[in-house]
Amino acid sequence: MSALSVDWTIPGRQERPGSVILEPWGVSDREAAVGGTAGFAVVVFGALGGVVAYLAGVVGLRELRRLRRVGVPVRALVRERAPAPEDRTLPPRPLLQFETEDGRVVEVFSPVPSTARHPLPDGGFVPVRYDPADPRQVLVDGRERAGLEYGFLALGVLVVLGSITLGAAVL
């Protein structure tokens, strides 16, 4: 070994054939490639998850606006349903029963649960809007849960931005 050369080998470390030491602390080019691949995978899957969350918010808001615009307003009877053993939703969602413009009686699960703040009492009536093309699509007036859809939008944007930032820092 000459006086100007530096020995970067780590005592007790066995190098694989074809491996080159990139850093003085012992990261080989193969290990760096594996770390880069894992980082790339995290960035890609994070960005895809963010895009899916964003799209879920967009679709939910579009559906809310569509039902507000084309939905037929009616009053629906709230009916409590007996919980099945496999029911694990808490709180349980009651059934809503209403009559369409053409005289059909439709019974659907409420899209929102009954809460202490906004109860849906058994035997009571609530204003709903239903889609005339598909009466099973129901919106309970005043309980649209638009905040949830905006939450998905914000979460999606934050996750995509975080993935881009992580990708710029790591890759």
One Martini backbone bead per residue (centre of mass of N, CA, C, O) as a GRO file, in nm:
protein
  171
    1MET     BB    1   0.097   0.036   0.023
    2SER     BB    2   0.068   0.355  -0.018
    3ALA     BB    3   0.079   0.674   0.119
    4LEU     BB    4  -0.188   0.780  -0.062
    5SER     BB    5  -0.353   0.547   0.011
    6VAL     BB    6  -0.677   0.414   0.096
    7ASP     BB    7  -0.830   0.197   0.328
    8TRP     BB    8  -1.185   0.095   0.303
    9THR     BB    9  -1.183  -0.140   0.468
   10ILE     BB   10  -1.345  -0.366   0.680
   11PRO     BB   11  -1.308  -0.531   0.945
   12GLY     BB   12  -1.462  -0.847   0.879
   13ARG     BB   13  -1.543  -0.784   0.588
   14GLN     BB   14  -1.720  -0.930   0.322
   15GLU     BB   15  -1.679  -0.926  -0.009
   16ARG     BB   16  -1.828  -0.922  -0.300
   17PRO     BB   17  -1.821  -1.001  -0.607
   18GLY     BB   18  -1.830  -0.691  -0.779
   19SER     BB   19  -1.791  -0.502  -0.543
   20VAL     BB   20  -1.825  -0.156  -0.445
   21ILE     BB   21  -1.704   0.092  -0.257
   22LEU     BB   22  -1.866   0.407  -0.178
   23GLU     BB   23  -1.818   0.417   0.131
   24PRO     BB   24  -1.647   0.429   0.433
   25TRP     BB   25  -1.898   0.260   0.588
   26GLY     BB   26  -1.988   0.013   0.373
   27VAL     BB   27  -2.142   0.080   0.100
   28SER     BB   28  -2.250  -0.082  -0.154
   29ASP     BB   29  -2.374  -0.087  -0.469
   30ARG     BB   30  -2.594  -0.298  -0.406
   31GLU     BB   31  -2.712  -0.168  -0.150
   32ALA     BB   32  -2.785   0.101  -0.287
   33ALA     BB   33  -2.982  -0.022  -0.495
   34VAL     BB   34  -3.181  -0.138  -0.290
   35GLY     BB   35  -3.245   0.130  -0.144
   36GLY     BB   36  -3.343   0.274  -0.403
   37THR     BB   37  -3.577   0.079  -0.463
   38ALA     BB   38  -3.729   0.117  -0.198
   39GLY     BB   39  -3.766   0.422  -0.224
   40PHE     BB   40  -3.916   0.414  -0.490
   41ALA     BB   41  -4.155   0.242  -0.391
   42VAL     BB   42  -4.255   0.438  -0.175
   43VAL     BB   43  -4.310   0.674  -0.363
   44VAL     BB   44  -4.506   0.537  -0.560
   45PHE     BB   45  -4.716   0.427  -0.352
   46GLY     BB   46  -4.773   0.697  -0.221
   47ALA     BB   47  -4.873   0.844  -0.473
   48LEU     BB   48  -5.102   0.646  -0.541
   49GLY     BB   49  -5.255   0.681  -0.274
   50GLY     BB   50  -5.305   0.984  -0.311
   51VAL     BB   51  -5.465   0.964  -0.574
   52VAL     BB   52  -5.692   0.788  -0.462
   53ALA     BB   53  -5.788   0.984  -0.243
   54TYR     BB   54  -5.849   1.219  -0.431
   55LEU     BB   55  -6.056   1.069  -0.614
   56ALA     BB   56  -6.255   1.004  -0.389
   57GLY     BB   57  -6.325   1.300  -0.332
   58VAL     BB   58  -6.421   1.379  -0.615
   59VAL     BB   59  -6.647   1.168  -0.644
   60GLY     BB   60  -6.806   1.246  -0.389
   61LEU     BB   61  -6.862   1.543  -0.469
   62ARG     BB   62  -7.006   1.482  -0.735
   63GLU     BB   63  -7.236   1.317  -0.609
   64LEU     BB   64  -7.348   1.537  -0.429
   65ARG     BB   65  -7.411   1.743  -0.653
   66ARG     BB   66  -7.594   1.563  -0.821
   67LEU     BB   67  -7.812   1.507  -0.599
   68ARG     BB   68  -7.881   1.807  -0.556
   69ARG     BB   69  -7.973   1.856  -0.856
   70VAL     BB   70  -8.151   1.565  -0.934
   71GLY     BB   71  -8.288   1.521  -0.681
   72VAL     BB   72  -8.567   1.390  -0.516
   73PRO     BB   73  -8.778   1.520  -0.289
   74VAL     BB   74  -8.834   1.351   0.027
   75ARG     BB   75  -8.994   1.155   0.272
   76ALA     BB   76  -8.853   0.946   0.522
   77LEU     BB   77  -8.874   0.651   0.684
   78VAL     BB   78  -8.763   0.539   0.991
   79ARG     BB   79  -8.597   0.217   1.038
   80GLU     BB   80  -8.527  -0.020   1.242
   81ARG     BB   81  -8.276  -0.265   1.266
   82ALA     BB   82  -8.182  -0.579   1.302
   83PRO     BB   83  -7.905  -0.708   1.411
   84ALA     BB   84  -7.664  -0.892   1.292
   85PRO     BB   85  -7.403  -1.092   1.375
   86GLU     BB   86  -7.216  -0.959   1.133
   87ASP     BB   87  -7.249  -0.690   1.258
   88ARG     BB   88  -6.997  -0.404   1.294
   89THR     BB   89  -7.149  -0.144   1.288
   90LEU     BB   90  -7.069   0.173   1.440
   91PRO     BB   91  -7.335   0.274   1.418
   92PRO     BB   92  -7.624   0.183   1.316
   93ARG     BB   93  -7.804   0.173   1.018
   94PRO     BB   94  -8.082   0.268   0.908
   95LEU     BB   95  -8.384   0.262   0.753
   96LEU     BB   96  -8.519   0.385   0.441
   97GLN     BB   97  -8.857   0.491   0.356
   98PHE     BB   98  -8.993   0.539   0.022
   99GLU     BB   99  -9.161   0.719  -0.238
  100THR     BB  100  -9.187   0.741  -0.557
  101GLU     BB  101  -9.319   0.896  -0.830
  102ASP     BB  102  -9.422   0.593  -0.942
  103GLY     BB  103  -9.494   0.427  -0.647
  104ARG     BB  104  -9.249   0.312  -0.530
  105VAL     BB  105  -9.108   0.120  -0.275
  106VAL     BB  106  -8.823   0.218  -0.084
  107GLU     BB  107  -8.539   0.041   0.072
  108VAL     BB  108  -8.267   0.182   0.260
  109PHE     BB  109  -7.973   0.253   0.366
  110SER     BB  110  -7.826   0.471   0.545
  111PRO     BB  111  -7.557   0.690   0.477
  112VAL     BB  112  -7.610   0.762   0.782
  113PRO     BB  113  -7.584   0.779   1.105
  114SER     BB  114  -7.700   0.771   1.419
  115THR     BB  115  -7.690   1.045   1.641
  116ALA     BB  116  -7.700   1.260   1.901
  117ARG     BB  117  -7.698   1.517   1.719
  118HIS     BB  118  -7.830   1.323   1.468
  119PRO     BB  119  -8.110   1.181   1.482
  120LEU     BB  120  -8.278   0.858   1.383
  121PRO     BB  121  -8.577   0.791   1.457
  122ASP     BB  122  -8.798   0.563   1.508
  123GLY     BB  123  -9.064   0.677   1.293
  124GLY     BB  124  -8.936   0.895   1.153
  125PHE     BB  125  -8.860   1.188   0.957
  126VAL     BB  126  -8.669   1.251   0.653
  127PRO     BB  127  -8.492   1.436   0.436
  128VAL     BB  128  -8.461   1.341   0.089
  129ARG     BB  129  -8.257   1.237  -0.191
  130TYR     BB  130  -8.318   1.094  -0.511
  131ASP     BB  131  -8.248   0.899  -0.779
  132PRO     BB  132  -8.444   0.840  -1.052
  133ALA     BB  133  -8.258   0.618  -1.187
  134ASP     BB  134  -8.153   0.542  -0.868
  135PRO     BB  135  -8.314   0.508  -0.565
  136ARG     BB  136  -8.060   0.399  -0.392
  137GLN     BB  137  -7.966   0.691  -0.424
  138VAL     BB  138  -7.892   0.872  -0.123
  139LEU     BB  139  -7.974   1.192   0.043
  140VAL     BB  140  -7.938   1.349   0.343
  141ASP     BB  141  -8.051   1.627   0.444
  142GLY     BB  142  -7.786   1.790   0.620
  143ARG     BB  143  -7.591   1.497   0.583
  144GLU     BB  144  -7.345   1.491   0.356
  145ARG     BB  145  -7.032   1.483   0.429
  146ALA     BB  146  -6.818   1.685   0.288
  147GLY     BB  147  -6.573   1.680   0.480
  148LEU     BB  148  -6.476   1.398   0.398
  149GLU     BB  149  -6.410   1.467   0.104
  150TYR     BB  150  -6.208   1.697   0.169
  151GLY     BB  151  -6.019   1.512   0.328
  152PHE     BB  152  -5.936   1.336   0.088
  153LEU     BB  153  -5.815   1.561  -0.076
  154ALA     BB  154  -5.599   1.654   0.128
  155LEU     BB  155  -5.461   1.383   0.169
  156GLY     BB  156  -5.377   1.338  -0.123
  157VAL     BB  157  -5.202   1.590  -0.154
  158LEU     BB  158  -5.007   1.535   0.084
  159VAL     BB  159  -4.900   1.259  -0.016
  160VAL     BB  160  -4.792   1.353  -0.286
  161LEU     BB  161  -4.602   1.572  -0.177
  162GLY     BB  162  -4.442   1.381   0.008
  163SER     BB  163  -4.340   1.195  -0.220
  164ILE     BB  164  -4.191   1.410  -0.379
  165THR     BB  165  -4.002   1.495  -0.150
  166LEU     BB  166  -3.882   1.216  -0.097
  167GLY     BB  167  -3.778   1.173  -0.385
  168ALA     BB  168  -3.585   1.421  -0.387
  169ALA     BB  169  -3.416   1.329  -0.133
  170VAL     BB  170  -3.346   1.020  -0.211
  171LEU     BB  171  -3.317   1.014  -0.544
   0.00000   0.00000   0.00000
